[in-house]
Short mmCIF file of C-alpha atoms in Angstrom, two decimals:
data_model
loop_
_atom_site.label_atom_id
_atom_site.label_comp_id
_atom_site.label_asym_id
_atom_site.label_seq_id
_atom_site.Cartn_x
_atom_site.Cartn_y
_atom_site.Cartn_z
CA MET A 792 -22.69 53.38 7.97
CA SER A 793 -23.23 50.17 6.03
CA GLU A 794 -26.60 48.66 5.19
CA ASP A 795 -25.87 45.75 7.49
CA THR A 796 -25.25 47.94 10.47
CA THR A 797 -28.39 49.91 9.77
CA ALA A 798 -30.45 46.73 9.60
CA GLN A 799 -28.92 45.45 12.81
CA VAL A 800 -29.63 48.64 14.69
CA LEU A 801 -33.18 48.68 13.39
CA THR A 802 -34.08 45.17 14.51
CA ALA A 803 -33.40 45.90 18.15
CA GLY A 804 -36.70 46.04 20.02
CA ARG A 805 -36.22 49.40 21.61
CA VAL A 806 -35.35 50.97 18.29
CA GLN A 807 -38.46 49.54 16.76
CA GLU A 808 -40.45 51.48 19.26
CA LEU A 809 -38.43 54.63 18.82
CA VAL A 810 -39.05 54.74 15.08
CA TYR A 811 -42.75 55.02 15.85
CA GLU A 812 -42.26 57.52 18.64
CA LEU A 813 -39.86 59.86 16.88
CA LYS A 814 -40.75 62.18 14.03
CA ILE A 815 -38.81 62.96 10.89
CA GLU A 816 -38.11 66.46 12.21
CA ASP A 817 -36.24 64.89 15.15
CA ALA A 818 -33.75 63.25 12.80
CA MET A 819 -33.54 65.55 9.76
CA VAL A 820 -30.79 68.05 9.12
CA ARG A 821 -32.32 71.52 9.17
CA ASP A 822 -29.54 73.56 7.67
CA VAL A 823 -30.15 72.43 4.11
CA GLN A 824 -27.68 73.14 1.39
CA THR A 825 -29.64 73.92 -1.79
CA VAL A 826 -28.80 74.83 -5.36
CA ASN A 827 -30.69 77.13 -7.70
CA VAL A 828 -32.27 75.72 -10.81
CA GLU A 829 -30.29 78.24 -12.92
CA SER A 830 -26.92 77.10 -11.56
CA THR A 831 -24.56 75.00 -13.66
CA MET A 832 -23.43 71.45 -13.00
CA ASP A 833 -20.01 72.93 -12.21
CA ASP A 834 -21.64 74.79 -9.32
CA VAL A 835 -23.16 71.51 -8.17
CA ARG A 836 -19.74 69.88 -8.26
CA ALA A 837 -18.33 72.63 -6.05
CA ILE A 838 -21.17 72.35 -3.54
CA LEU A 839 -21.05 68.57 -3.27
CA ARG A 840 -17.28 68.63 -2.87
CA GLU A 841 -17.19 71.43 -0.31
CA GLN A 842 -20.08 70.16 1.76
CA LYS A 843 -19.05 66.47 1.43
CA ILE A 844 -22.61 65.54 0.52
CA SER A 845 -23.92 63.33 -2.26
CA GLY A 846 -26.98 65.25 -3.39
CA THR A 847 -28.90 68.46 -2.85
CA PRO A 848 -32.43 69.84 -3.41
CA VAL A 849 -32.99 72.24 -6.28
CA LEU A 850 -34.99 75.43 -5.72
CA CYS A 851 -36.70 77.79 -8.15
CA ARG A 852 -37.85 81.05 -6.52
CA GLY A 853 -37.79 79.38 -3.15
CA GLU A 854 -39.92 76.42 -4.26
CA LEU A 855 -38.57 72.88 -4.34
CA VAL A 856 -38.54 71.72 -7.96
CA GLY A 857 -36.15 68.78 -7.99
CA ILE A 858 -33.12 67.09 -6.57
CA VAL A 859 -29.66 66.69 -8.03
CA SER A 860 -27.39 63.88 -6.95
CA ILE A 861 -23.80 62.83 -7.40
CA GLU A 862 -24.94 60.35 -10.07
CA ASP A 863 -26.49 63.21 -12.09
CA LEU A 864 -23.19 65.05 -11.71
CA LEU A 865 -21.14 62.06 -12.88
CA LYS A 866 -23.33 61.68 -15.97
CA ALA A 867 -22.93 65.36 -16.74
CA LEU A 868 -19.16 65.16 -16.30
CA ALA A 869 -18.97 62.07 -18.53
CA GLY A 870 -20.89 63.91 -21.24
CA GLY A 871 -18.76 67.03 -20.91
CA GLU A 872 -21.82 69.00 -19.83
CA THR A 873 -20.33 70.90 -16.92
CA LYS A 874 -21.82 74.21 -18.10
CA THR A 875 -25.28 72.73 -18.51
CA LEU A 876 -27.94 74.11 -16.17
CA VAL A 877 -29.12 72.09 -13.19
CA ARG A 878 -32.68 72.38 -14.57
CA GLU A 879 -31.77 69.92 -17.33
CA LYS A 880 -29.85 67.39 -15.26
CA MET A 881 -31.81 67.24 -12.04
CA SER A 882 -34.48 64.67 -11.19
CA PRO A 883 -37.83 66.49 -11.17
CA ASN A 884 -40.92 64.93 -9.54
CA VAL A 885 -39.02 64.71 -6.32
CA VAL A 886 -40.51 62.53 -3.59
CA THR A 887 -40.78 64.46 -0.33
CA LEU A 888 -41.78 63.67 3.23
CA TYR A 889 -43.50 65.82 5.84
CA ALA A 890 -41.56 66.85 8.91
CA ASP A 891 -44.30 65.71 11.29
CA GLU A 892 -44.51 62.14 9.97
CA PRO A 893 -43.14 59.30 12.11
CA LEU A 894 -39.65 58.09 11.40
CA VAL A 895 -40.92 54.65 10.48
CA HIS A 896 -42.63 56.20 7.43
CA ALA A 897 -39.28 57.54 6.24
CA LEU A 898 -37.71 54.09 6.66
CA ASN A 899 -40.46 52.58 4.54
CA GLN A 900 -39.94 55.20 1.84
CA PHE A 901 -36.18 54.55 1.81
CA ALA A 902 -36.89 50.86 1.33
CA ARG A 903 -39.45 51.59 -1.39
CA TYR A 904 -37.60 54.14 -3.51
CA ARG A 905 -33.99 53.28 -2.74
CA TYR A 906 -33.13 57.01 -2.80
CA GLY A 907 -30.20 58.29 -0.83
CA ARG A 908 -32.11 61.23 0.66
CA PHE A 909 -35.52 62.85 0.92
CA PRO A 910 -36.21 66.60 1.10
CA ILE A 911 -38.47 67.34 4.07
CA ILE A 912 -41.41 69.71 3.66
CA ASP A 913 -43.49 71.53 6.26
CA ARG A 914 -47.05 70.27 5.96
CA LYS A 915 -48.63 73.74 6.29
CA THR A 916 -46.26 76.05 4.43
CA LYS A 917 -45.09 73.43 1.88
CA LYS A 918 -41.63 74.94 2.26
CA LEU A 919 -38.40 72.93 2.37
CA VAL A 920 -37.39 72.67 6.04
CA GLY A 921 -34.80 69.88 6.04
CA ILE A 922 -33.20 66.89 4.43
CA LEU A 923 -33.01 63.30 5.64
CA THR A 924 -30.58 60.47 4.84
CA LYS A 925 -30.46 56.97 6.33
CA GLY A 926 -27.36 58.06 8.17
CA ASP A 927 -29.34 60.88 9.83
CA ILE A 928 -31.90 58.33 11.04
CA VAL A 929 -29.28 56.01 12.48
CA ARG A 930 -27.46 58.88 14.18
CA CYS A 931 -30.71 60.11 15.69
CA LEU A 932 -31.59 56.65 17.01
CA LEU A 933 -28.14 56.10 18.46
CA ARG A 934 -28.31 59.49 20.13
CA ARG A 935 -31.62 58.53 21.74
CA LEU A 936 -30.31 55.18 22.85
CA GLU A 937 -27.18 56.63 24.37
CA MET A 938 -29.13 59.38 26.05
CA ASN A 939 -28.66 59.35 29.77
CA HIS A 940 -31.12 60.50 32.35
CA GLN A 941 -29.34 63.63 33.51
CA ALA A 942 -31.73 66.54 33.77
CA ARG A 943 -29.61 68.71 31.52
CA GLU A 944 -29.82 66.15 28.77
CA ARG A 945 -33.52 65.64 29.27
CA ALA A 946 -34.23 69.25 28.62
CA HIS A 947 -32.91 68.80 25.11
CA TYR A 948 -34.00 65.30 24.30
CA ARG A 949 -37.15 64.61 26.26
CA PRO A 950 -38.70 62.14 23.91
CA GLY A 951 -42.16 63.64 23.72
CA HIS A 952 -45.01 61.23 24.12
CA LEU A 953 -42.71 58.28 24.78
CA PHE A 954 -43.12 59.39 28.35
CA GLU A 955 -46.79 60.23 28.62
CA ASP A 956 -46.45 59.46 32.26
CA VAL A 957 -43.90 62.15 33.00
CA VAL A 958 -45.48 64.41 35.57
CA SER A 959 -42.58 66.05 37.27
CA ASP A 960 -40.01 68.80 37.14
CA LYS A 961 -36.43 69.18 36.01
CA SER A 962 -34.37 67.61 38.76
CA THR A 963 -36.16 64.27 38.79
CA LEU A 964 -38.20 62.29 36.34
CA VAL A 965 -41.38 60.70 37.63
CA LEU A 966 -43.22 57.90 35.85
CA ARG A 967 -46.64 56.96 37.10
CA HIS A 968 -48.32 53.67 36.22
CA ARG A 969 -51.80 52.66 37.35
CA VAL A 970 -52.38 49.08 38.44
CA GLU A 971 -55.84 47.53 38.22
CA GLY A 972 -56.92 45.26 41.05
CA SER A 973 -57.84 41.64 40.25
CA ASN A 974 -56.97 41.95 36.57
CA PHE A 975 -54.60 39.01 36.16
CA GLN A 976 -54.63 39.21 32.41
CA ARG A 977 -52.90 42.59 32.49
CA ALA A 978 -50.94 42.14 35.70
CA GLY A 979 -47.34 42.88 34.81
CA GLU A 980 -48.06 45.46 32.15
CA ALA A 981 -47.13 48.41 34.38
CA SER A 982 -43.76 46.84 35.25
CA SER A 983 -43.24 45.91 31.63
CA ARG A 984 -43.73 49.54 30.57
CA LEU A 985 -41.56 50.78 33.39
CA LYS A 986 -38.78 48.45 32.28
CA LYS A 987 -38.93 49.74 28.71
CA ASN A 988 -38.91 53.33 29.86
CA LEU A 989 -35.91 52.79 32.13
CA LEU A 990 -34.00 51.06 29.34
CA SER A 991 -34.80 53.99 27.04
CA LEU A 992 -33.29 56.28 29.60
CA GLY A 993 -30.04 54.41 29.29
CA LEU A 994 -29.88 52.57 32.62
CA SER A 995 -27.86 49.36 32.54
CA PRO A 996 -29.84 46.18 31.76
CA ASP A 997 -28.78 44.54 35.06
CA THR A 998 -30.02 47.47 37.10
CA VAL A 999 -33.24 47.65 35.12
CA ARG A 1000 -33.79 43.91 35.63
CA ARG A 1001 -33.53 44.30 39.41
CA ILE A 1002 -35.93 47.24 39.42
CA ALA A 1003 -38.37 45.46 37.11
CA ILE A 1004 -38.39 42.28 39.20
CA ALA A 1005 -39.08 44.21 42.40
CA SER A 1006 -41.69 46.33 40.67
CA TYR A 1007 -43.43 43.28 39.22
CA GLU A 1008 -43.67 41.64 42.65
CA ALA A 1009 -45.15 44.84 44.04
CA GLU A 1010 -47.56 45.03 41.12
CA MET A 1011 -48.68 41.41 41.70
CA ASN A 1012 -49.33 42.16 45.36
CA ILE A 1013 -51.57 45.05 44.37
CA VAL A 1014 -53.41 42.90 41.82
CA ILE A 1015 -53.83 39.92 44.16
CA PHE A 1016 -54.79 41.65 47.37
CA THR A 1017 -56.34 45.02 46.54
CA GLN A 1018 -58.83 46.87 44.36
CA GLY A 1019 -55.99 48.64 42.58
CA GLY A 1020 -53.26 51.15 43.17
CA GLU A 1021 -50.29 52.72 41.47
CA LEU A 1022 -46.59 52.36 40.90
CA VAL A 1023 -44.70 55.64 40.89
CA ALA A 1024 -41.08 55.55 39.80
CA THR A 1025 -38.86 58.51 40.68
CA ILE A 1026 -35.69 58.55 38.65
CA GLU A 1027 -32.80 60.58 39.99
CA PRO A 1028 -29.24 60.74 38.73
CA ASN A 1029 -27.99 58.06 41.12
CA GLN A 1030 -31.04 56.06 42.09
CA VAL A 1031 -34.50 54.91 41.13
CA THR A 1032 -37.20 54.78 43.79
CA ILE A 1033 -40.52 53.02 43.34
CA ARG A 1034 -43.51 53.70 45.53
CA ALA A 1035 -46.22 51.06 45.26
CA SER A 1036 -49.34 52.22 46.99
CA ASP A 1037 -52.86 50.93 47.32
CA LYS A 1038 -56.01 51.53 49.31
CA GLY A 1039 -56.33 47.81 50.01
CA PRO A 1040 -56.95 45.86 53.18
CA GLY A 1041 -53.51 46.50 54.65
CA ILE A 1042 -51.06 44.02 56.20
CA PRO A 1043 -51.75 43.10 59.85
CA ASP A 1044 -48.26 41.84 60.68
CA VAL A 1045 -45.55 43.36 58.52
CA GLU A 1046 -42.74 41.36 60.15
CA LEU A 1047 -44.52 38.09 59.46
CA ALA A 1048 -45.29 39.16 55.89
CA MET A 1049 -41.57 39.68 55.30
CA GLN A 1050 -40.73 36.07 56.19
CA PRO A 1051 -39.89 33.93 53.17
CA GLY A 1052 -42.69 31.48 52.44
CA TYR A 1053 -45.31 33.32 54.50
CA SER A 1054 -48.36 33.95 52.38
CA THR A 1055 -52.03 34.65 52.84
CA ALA A 1056 -52.76 34.14 49.16
CA PRO A 1057 -55.63 31.78 48.42
CA ASP A 1058 -54.95 28.54 46.53
CA TRP A 1059 -56.28 29.84 43.25
CA VAL A 1060 -53.63 32.55 43.32
CA ARG A 1061 -50.97 29.91 43.95
CA GLU A 1062 -52.22 28.06 40.91
CA LEU A 1063 -51.56 31.22 38.93
CA GLY A 1064 -47.92 30.85 39.85
CA PHE A 1065 -47.88 33.50 42.57
CA GLY A 1066 -48.59 33.76 46.24
CA ALA A 1067 -45.81 31.44 47.41
CA GLY A 1068 -44.80 34.06 49.94
CA MET A 1069 -41.63 35.18 48.23
CA GLY A 1070 -42.78 38.58 46.98
CA LEU A 1071 -41.54 40.87 49.73
CA PRO A 1072 -38.31 38.92 50.39
CA ASN A 1073 -37.64 39.03 46.65
CA ILE A 1074 -38.18 42.79 46.53
CA LYS A 1075 -35.75 43.15 49.40
CA LYS A 1076 -33.17 40.98 47.65
CA ASN A 1077 -33.24 43.08 44.50
CA THR A 1078 -33.18 46.53 46.04
CA ASN A 1079 -30.82 48.62 48.14
CA GLU A 1080 -33.44 50.13 50.43
CA MET A 1081 -36.94 49.02 51.23
CA SER A 1082 -39.63 50.18 53.60
CA LEU A 1083 -43.16 48.98 54.15
CA ASP A 1084 -45.84 51.00 55.80
CA SER A 1085 -49.26 49.49 56.15
CA LYS A 1086 -52.44 50.18 58.08
CA VAL A 1087 -55.20 47.60 58.24
CA GLY A 1088 -58.32 49.01 56.61
CA GLU A 1089 -56.43 51.91 55.00
CA GLY A 1090 -53.85 50.55 52.63
CA THR A 1091 -50.21 49.83 52.06
CA ASN A 1092 -47.28 51.95 50.95
CA LEU A 1093 -44.22 50.06 49.83
CA ARG A 1094 -41.10 52.00 48.86
CA PHE A 1095 -37.90 50.63 47.48
CA THR A 1096 -34.79 52.15 46.00
CA VAL A 1097 -32.17 50.78 43.67
CA TYR A 1098 -28.85 52.62 43.34
CA THR A 1099 -27.87 53.13 39.74
CA THR A 1100 -24.44 53.74 38.37
CA ASN A 1101 -24.15 56.53 35.87
CA PRO A 1102 -24.53 55.12 32.38
CA THR A 1103 -21.64 55.78 30.08
CA MET B 1246 -34.24 2.27 44.18
CA LYS B 1247 -34.64 2.88 47.89
CA LEU B 1248 -35.37 6.38 49.14
CA ARG B 1249 -32.39 6.08 51.49
CA GLU B 1250 -29.96 5.89 48.54
CA ILE B 1251 -31.40 9.12 47.14
CA VAL B 1252 -31.14 10.87 50.50
CA THR B 1253 -27.47 9.90 50.74
CA ALA B 1254 -26.54 10.65 47.14
CA LEU B 1255 -28.23 14.05 47.11
CA ASN B 1256 -27.26 14.92 50.68
CA LEU B 1257 -30.86 15.72 51.60
CA GLU B 1258 -31.99 17.00 54.96
CA ILE B 1259 -34.68 14.76 56.46
CA LYS B 1260 -37.57 16.82 57.84
CA SER B 1261 -39.99 13.99 58.38
CA GLY B 1262 -40.31 10.24 57.78
CA GLU B 1263 -36.86 9.19 58.95
CA ASP B 1264 -38.31 5.69 59.52
CA LEU B 1265 -39.73 5.50 56.00
CA LEU B 1266 -36.48 5.59 54.02
CA ASP B 1267 -36.65 1.97 52.92
CA ARG B 1268 -39.49 2.89 50.64
CA GLN B 1269 -39.06 2.10 46.96
CA VAL B 1270 -38.91 5.00 44.48
CA ASN B 1271 -39.89 4.09 40.96
CA GLY B 1272 -39.87 7.43 39.21
CA GLY B 1273 -39.78 11.19 39.53
CA TYR B 1274 -42.15 14.11 39.15
CA ALA B 1275 -41.33 17.82 39.19
CA GLY B 1276 -43.78 20.66 39.52
CA ASP B 1277 -45.36 23.27 41.74
CA LEU B 1278 -48.93 23.40 40.53
CA LEU B 1279 -50.89 21.12 42.81
CA SER B 1280 -53.62 20.52 40.24
CA ASP B 1281 -50.97 19.28 37.77
CA VAL B 1282 -49.44 16.97 40.35
CA LEU B 1283 -52.88 15.57 41.13
CA ALA B 1284 -53.51 15.06 37.44
CA HIS B 1285 -50.19 13.57 36.36
CA ALA B 1286 -47.96 12.25 39.15
CA GLN B 1287 -47.79 8.45 39.50
CA GLU B 1288 -47.77 6.22 42.55
CA GLY B 1289 -44.30 5.56 43.93
CA GLU B 1290 -42.70 8.68 42.41
CA VAL B 1291 -40.55 11.12 44.34
CA TRP B 1292 -41.94 14.63 43.93
CA VAL B 1293 -39.63 17.64 43.53
CA THR B 1294 -41.23 20.99 44.36
CA LEU B 1295 -40.67 24.31 46.03
CA GLN B 1296 -44.11 24.44 47.60
CA THR B 1297 -44.04 24.17 51.39
CA HIS B 1298 -47.59 24.54 52.61
CA ALA B 1299 -49.61 21.70 54.10
CA ASN B 1300 -51.55 20.97 50.92
CA ILE B 1301 -48.50 19.25 49.44
CA VAL B 1302 -48.87 16.43 51.96
CA ALA B 1303 -52.51 15.94 51.05
CA VAL B 1304 -51.57 15.77 47.37
CA ALA B 1305 -48.69 13.32 47.98
CA SER B 1306 -50.89 11.13 50.15
CA THR B 1307 -53.74 11.12 47.65
CA LYS B 1308 -51.44 10.10 44.81
CA GLY B 1309 -49.41 7.61 46.89
CA LEU B 1310 -46.13 9.42 46.20
CA ALA B 1311 -42.98 7.98 47.79
CA ALA B 1312 -41.63 11.29 49.15
CA ILE B 1313 -41.47 15.03 48.68
CA ILE B 1314 -38.18 16.85 48.02
CA ILE B 1315 -38.47 20.57 48.75
CA VAL B 1316 -35.89 22.63 46.85
CA HIS B 1317 -33.93 25.85 47.44
CA GLY B 1318 -33.46 24.95 51.12
CA ARG B 1319 -36.94 26.11 51.91
CA SER B 1320 -38.44 25.09 55.27
CA PRO B 1321 -41.81 23.37 55.32
CA ASP B 1322 -44.43 24.95 57.61
CA ALA B 1323 -45.04 23.35 61.02
CA ALA B 1324 -48.51 22.35 59.84
CA THR B 1325 -46.95 20.62 56.83
CA LEU B 1326 -44.60 18.57 59.02
CA GLN B 1327 -47.34 17.59 61.40
CA LYS B 1328 -49.52 16.44 58.55
CA ALA B 1329 -46.58 14.58 56.99
CA GLU B 1330 -46.11 12.56 60.16
CA GLU B 1331 -49.80 11.71 60.21
CA GLU B 1332 -49.91 10.75 56.55
CA GLN B 1333 -46.53 8.96 56.55
CA ILE B 1334 -45.01 11.14 53.84
CA PRO B 1335 -41.22 11.67 54.03
CA ILE B 1336 -40.25 15.31 53.54
CA LEU B 1337 -36.70 15.99 52.40
CA VAL B 1338 -34.98 19.27 51.67
CA SER B 1339 -32.29 20.12 49.13
CA ASN B 1340 -30.43 23.40 48.87
CA ARG B 1341 -30.43 23.21 45.12
CA SER B 1342 -32.94 24.14 42.43
CA THR B 1343 -35.61 21.92 40.92
CA TYR B 1344 -33.56 21.69 37.74
CA ASP B 1345 -30.45 20.61 39.64
CA VAL B 1346 -32.26 18.08 41.81
CA VAL B 1347 -33.89 16.49 38.77
CA CYS B 1348 -30.47 16.30 37.11
CA GLN B 1349 -29.07 14.57 40.19
CA LEU B 1350 -31.98 12.12 40.23
CA SER B 1351 -31.43 11.46 36.52
CA ASP B 1352 -27.82 10.56 37.31
CA LEU B 1353 -29.16 7.94 39.73
CA GLY B 1354 -31.32 6.53 36.95
CA ILE B 1355 -34.63 7.91 38.19
CA LYS B 1356 -36.98 8.61 35.28
CA ALA B 1357 -40.33 10.21 34.77
CA HIS B 1358 -43.10 7.71 34.22
CA GLU B 1359 -45.73 9.99 33.23
CA ARG B 1360 -46.79 10.38 29.63
CA VAL B 1361 -49.42 12.97 28.92
CA MET C 1366 -29.31 27.15 18.73
CA LEU C 1367 -33.06 27.15 19.07
CA ARG C 1368 -33.74 24.33 16.59
CA GLU C 1369 -31.52 21.95 18.58
CA LEU C 1370 -33.20 22.94 21.81
CA ALA C 1371 -36.66 22.33 20.37
CA ASP C 1372 -35.52 18.93 19.07
CA ILE C 1373 -34.12 17.89 22.46
CA LEU C 1374 -37.40 18.82 24.13
CA GLN C 1375 -39.52 17.38 21.29
CA ALA C 1376 -41.14 20.79 21.35
CA GLU C 1377 -43.21 22.74 18.91
CA GLU C 1378 -42.55 26.42 18.33
CA LEU C 1379 -45.62 28.52 19.16
CA CYS C 1380 -44.08 31.88 18.35
CA ASN C 1381 -40.63 33.20 17.58
CA THR C 1382 -39.68 36.69 16.47
CA GLN C 1383 -35.96 36.03 17.01
CA GLY C 1384 -35.07 33.29 14.51
CA ASP C 1385 -32.79 30.34 15.19
CA ASN C 1386 -29.85 32.31 16.49
CA VAL C 1387 -30.66 32.09 20.20
CA GLN C 1388 -28.04 30.61 22.51
CA ILE C 1389 -29.26 28.83 25.64
CA ASP C 1390 -26.78 27.48 28.22
CA ILE C 1391 -28.80 27.41 31.43
CA ALA C 1392 -32.31 26.43 32.45
CA CYS C 1393 -34.77 26.99 35.26
CA ALA C 1394 -37.70 24.64 35.93
CA CYS C 1395 -40.50 26.22 37.92
CA ASP C 1396 -44.25 26.73 37.96
CA LEU C 1397 -44.30 29.59 40.44
CA MET C 1398 -43.36 32.90 39.00
CA SER C 1399 -42.16 34.52 42.24
CA ASP C 1400 -39.53 31.83 42.38
CA VAL C 1401 -38.56 32.36 38.78
CA LEU C 1402 -38.04 36.01 39.66
CA LEU C 1403 -36.03 35.00 42.70
CA HIS C 1404 -33.79 32.29 41.24
CA ALA C 1405 -33.70 32.44 37.46
CA LYS C 1406 -30.70 34.01 35.76
CA ALA C 1407 -31.05 36.31 32.78
CA GLN C 1408 -31.02 34.55 29.40
CA CYS C 1409 -31.98 31.15 30.85
CA LEU C 1410 -34.59 28.82 29.40
CA LEU C 1411 -37.73 28.66 31.52
CA LEU C 1412 -39.49 25.29 31.77
CA THR C 1413 -42.94 25.81 33.23
CA GLY C 1414 -46.44 24.45 33.34
CA LEU C 1415 -47.88 27.91 33.90
CA THR C 1416 -49.44 29.05 30.64
CA THR C 1417 -51.01 32.37 31.68
CA THR C 1418 -49.89 35.86 30.69
CA GLN C 1419 -47.92 35.90 33.95
CA SER C 1420 -45.33 33.53 32.52
CA VAL C 1421 -44.70 35.99 29.68
CA TYR C 1422 -44.56 39.06 31.92
CA THR C 1423 -42.22 37.23 34.28
CA ALA C 1424 -39.95 36.26 31.42
CA GLU C 1425 -39.87 39.80 30.14
CA VAL C 1426 -39.08 41.30 33.51
CA ALA C 1427 -36.38 38.70 34.26
CA ASP C 1428 -34.69 38.93 30.82
CA ILE C 1429 -35.69 35.40 29.84
CA LYS C 1430 -35.94 34.95 26.09
CA VAL C 1431 -37.35 31.43 25.75
CA ILE C 1432 -40.19 29.70 27.62
CA CYS C 1433 -40.99 26.02 27.06
CA PHE C 1434 -44.41 24.93 28.34
CA VAL C 1435 -44.28 21.35 29.64
CA ARG C 1436 -46.81 18.57 30.31
CA GLY C 1437 -48.62 19.14 27.03
CA LYS C 1438 -50.02 22.44 28.25
CA ARG C 1439 -50.96 25.04 25.67
CA PRO C 1440 -51.44 28.76 26.27
CA GLN C 1441 -54.45 30.71 25.04
CA ARG C 1442 -54.02 32.80 21.92
CA ASP C 1443 -53.72 36.08 23.84
CA VAL C 1444 -50.68 34.68 25.66
CA VAL C 1445 -49.00 33.83 22.37
CA GLU C 1446 -49.81 37.32 21.06
CA LEU C 1447 -48.36 38.93 24.17
CA ALA C 1448 -45.17 36.86 23.82
CA THR C 1449 -44.90 37.84 20.17
CA ASN C 1450 -45.18 41.51 21.13
CA LYS C 1451 -42.55 41.13 23.84
CA ASN C 1452 -40.20 39.16 21.56
CA ILE C 1453 -40.29 36.11 23.78
CA ILE C 1454 -40.04 32.71 22.12
CA LEU C 1455 -42.64 30.14 23.17
CA LEU C 1456 -42.15 26.39 22.83
CA ALA C 1457 -44.49 23.61 23.95
CA THR C 1458 -43.66 19.98 24.68
CA HIS C 1459 -45.75 17.02 25.76
CA LEU C 1460 -42.88 15.93 28.05
CA PRO C 1461 -43.24 16.38 31.80
CA MET C 1462 -40.98 18.84 33.57
CA PHE C 1463 -38.91 16.03 35.10
CA GLU C 1464 -38.03 14.47 31.79
CA SER C 1465 -37.47 17.85 30.12
CA CYS C 1466 -34.85 18.68 32.76
CA GLY C 1467 -33.19 15.28 32.31
CA LYS C 1468 -32.93 15.63 28.55
CA LEU C 1469 -31.50 19.14 28.75
CA TYR C 1470 -29.01 18.01 31.38
CA ARG C 1471 -27.75 15.19 29.17
CA ASN C 1472 -27.26 17.78 26.43
CA GLY C 1473 -25.05 19.98 28.56
CA ILE C 1474 -27.55 22.59 29.78
CA LYS C 1475 -26.73 23.69 33.33
CA GLY C 1476 -28.95 24.88 36.15
CA CYS C 1477 -29.11 28.55 37.15
CA SER C 1478 -27.25 28.11 40.44
CA GLU C 1479 -24.21 26.38 38.95
CA VAL C 1480 -23.05 29.17 36.68
#
């Protein structure tokens, strides 16, 4: 993969987040080919050729002592030193990374040292546990981005704390977002996070846009009219359902509330750009199913579902 | 330009003020925040908005606006229409967006006056 | 390209994490965010006088990459920071919404319903 492609992949917003979320151990290759410090450069040539790699860590009694690359091999070949020991041709003082460091740290080190690869060390045991190239990072990121939301896949690739809000089991994925009442500064943040999470799961941007718009309207209703509530998104293989619930005042006349332009929002809410009475009709427009259940004095439960096509 | 020419050119639905279409229009204003309209709109302008509640009539009347064009085919409330009759404010409806209506008005040579 | 767009609108760039290479073909002019959510198409330019965080959240949710604040209105710093975090470009012009629409129209920008 060329430098340009790497750079392009890495500027995408979602990837920028992933490089903070993912750890080096998620991207590194664990089955590391190594060479012993007492081997000859001829042995190195055989390993690099057979494994189709361009460098390999050097061990001495199980400890990492250096790294030998294809450039070192070329120099040795040019000097007719094929029988020389790796010990004399390798680069000692090898720069290593810890397996539990975030991927973004590895990217910074690649930019800083311009090395082709870093050996990866376990922080506790100090043993070599893997090796990482830029290609490994790009492959890992692409794999995450292409990941679909099938349960089988999730079992392997559940991206750790990217989904702090995951509270459910194997067949469905549930994301729960709290919404604060009357906090206009933050109103929209729950839908914003939901949108990011759904995109990470590989749903199509058009589908995610519809879900996010409906969810944002629901979130605004909670912020405007209630003391707070929550948005719970249930993601199944073929659909996403959002339940927006609150313990607010309730809606006296649901049918009236559904009419475009009907609003009980005070003027100051209208001046904030909301409350023009299009919230519920807009949710309906963007979703495949919608139901509203409200009791005055108890609260409101709004559910809506968007059918998703399987991502490819 | 007379309001009547705008109504014809833009194919607007007349919701109130059918007898007021000989009014002169000398500019245009677009916006949905009533406080902004109060602050910036100029007398004699036609106001393009998607707001429908009765307060728009009060704002138009206060500022001496020539007419209100409501966009996206939205229906003004009954209270809005009643107030519009009282205050002599023509209310017109277009099926198109604010952006489109302003573009159509621009084609007719209507300009914004206002300079902030 | 963004530079051209800013010139047409006589607008200043308040934040931009995306560079000049942003193509805008359609626009939506609206102060009420519910209506932006209802009518705006993805990738349009949003002309608005609403300078709160809600304009940024709305843009993000509706896949709008560029907001131009009209009527000389300026957002607070936290709004600019939020937009920077969400990779949304903010412009600001002293022109009213009416004139902004007219200028864009004469430069070939279409409304959201026409496309």
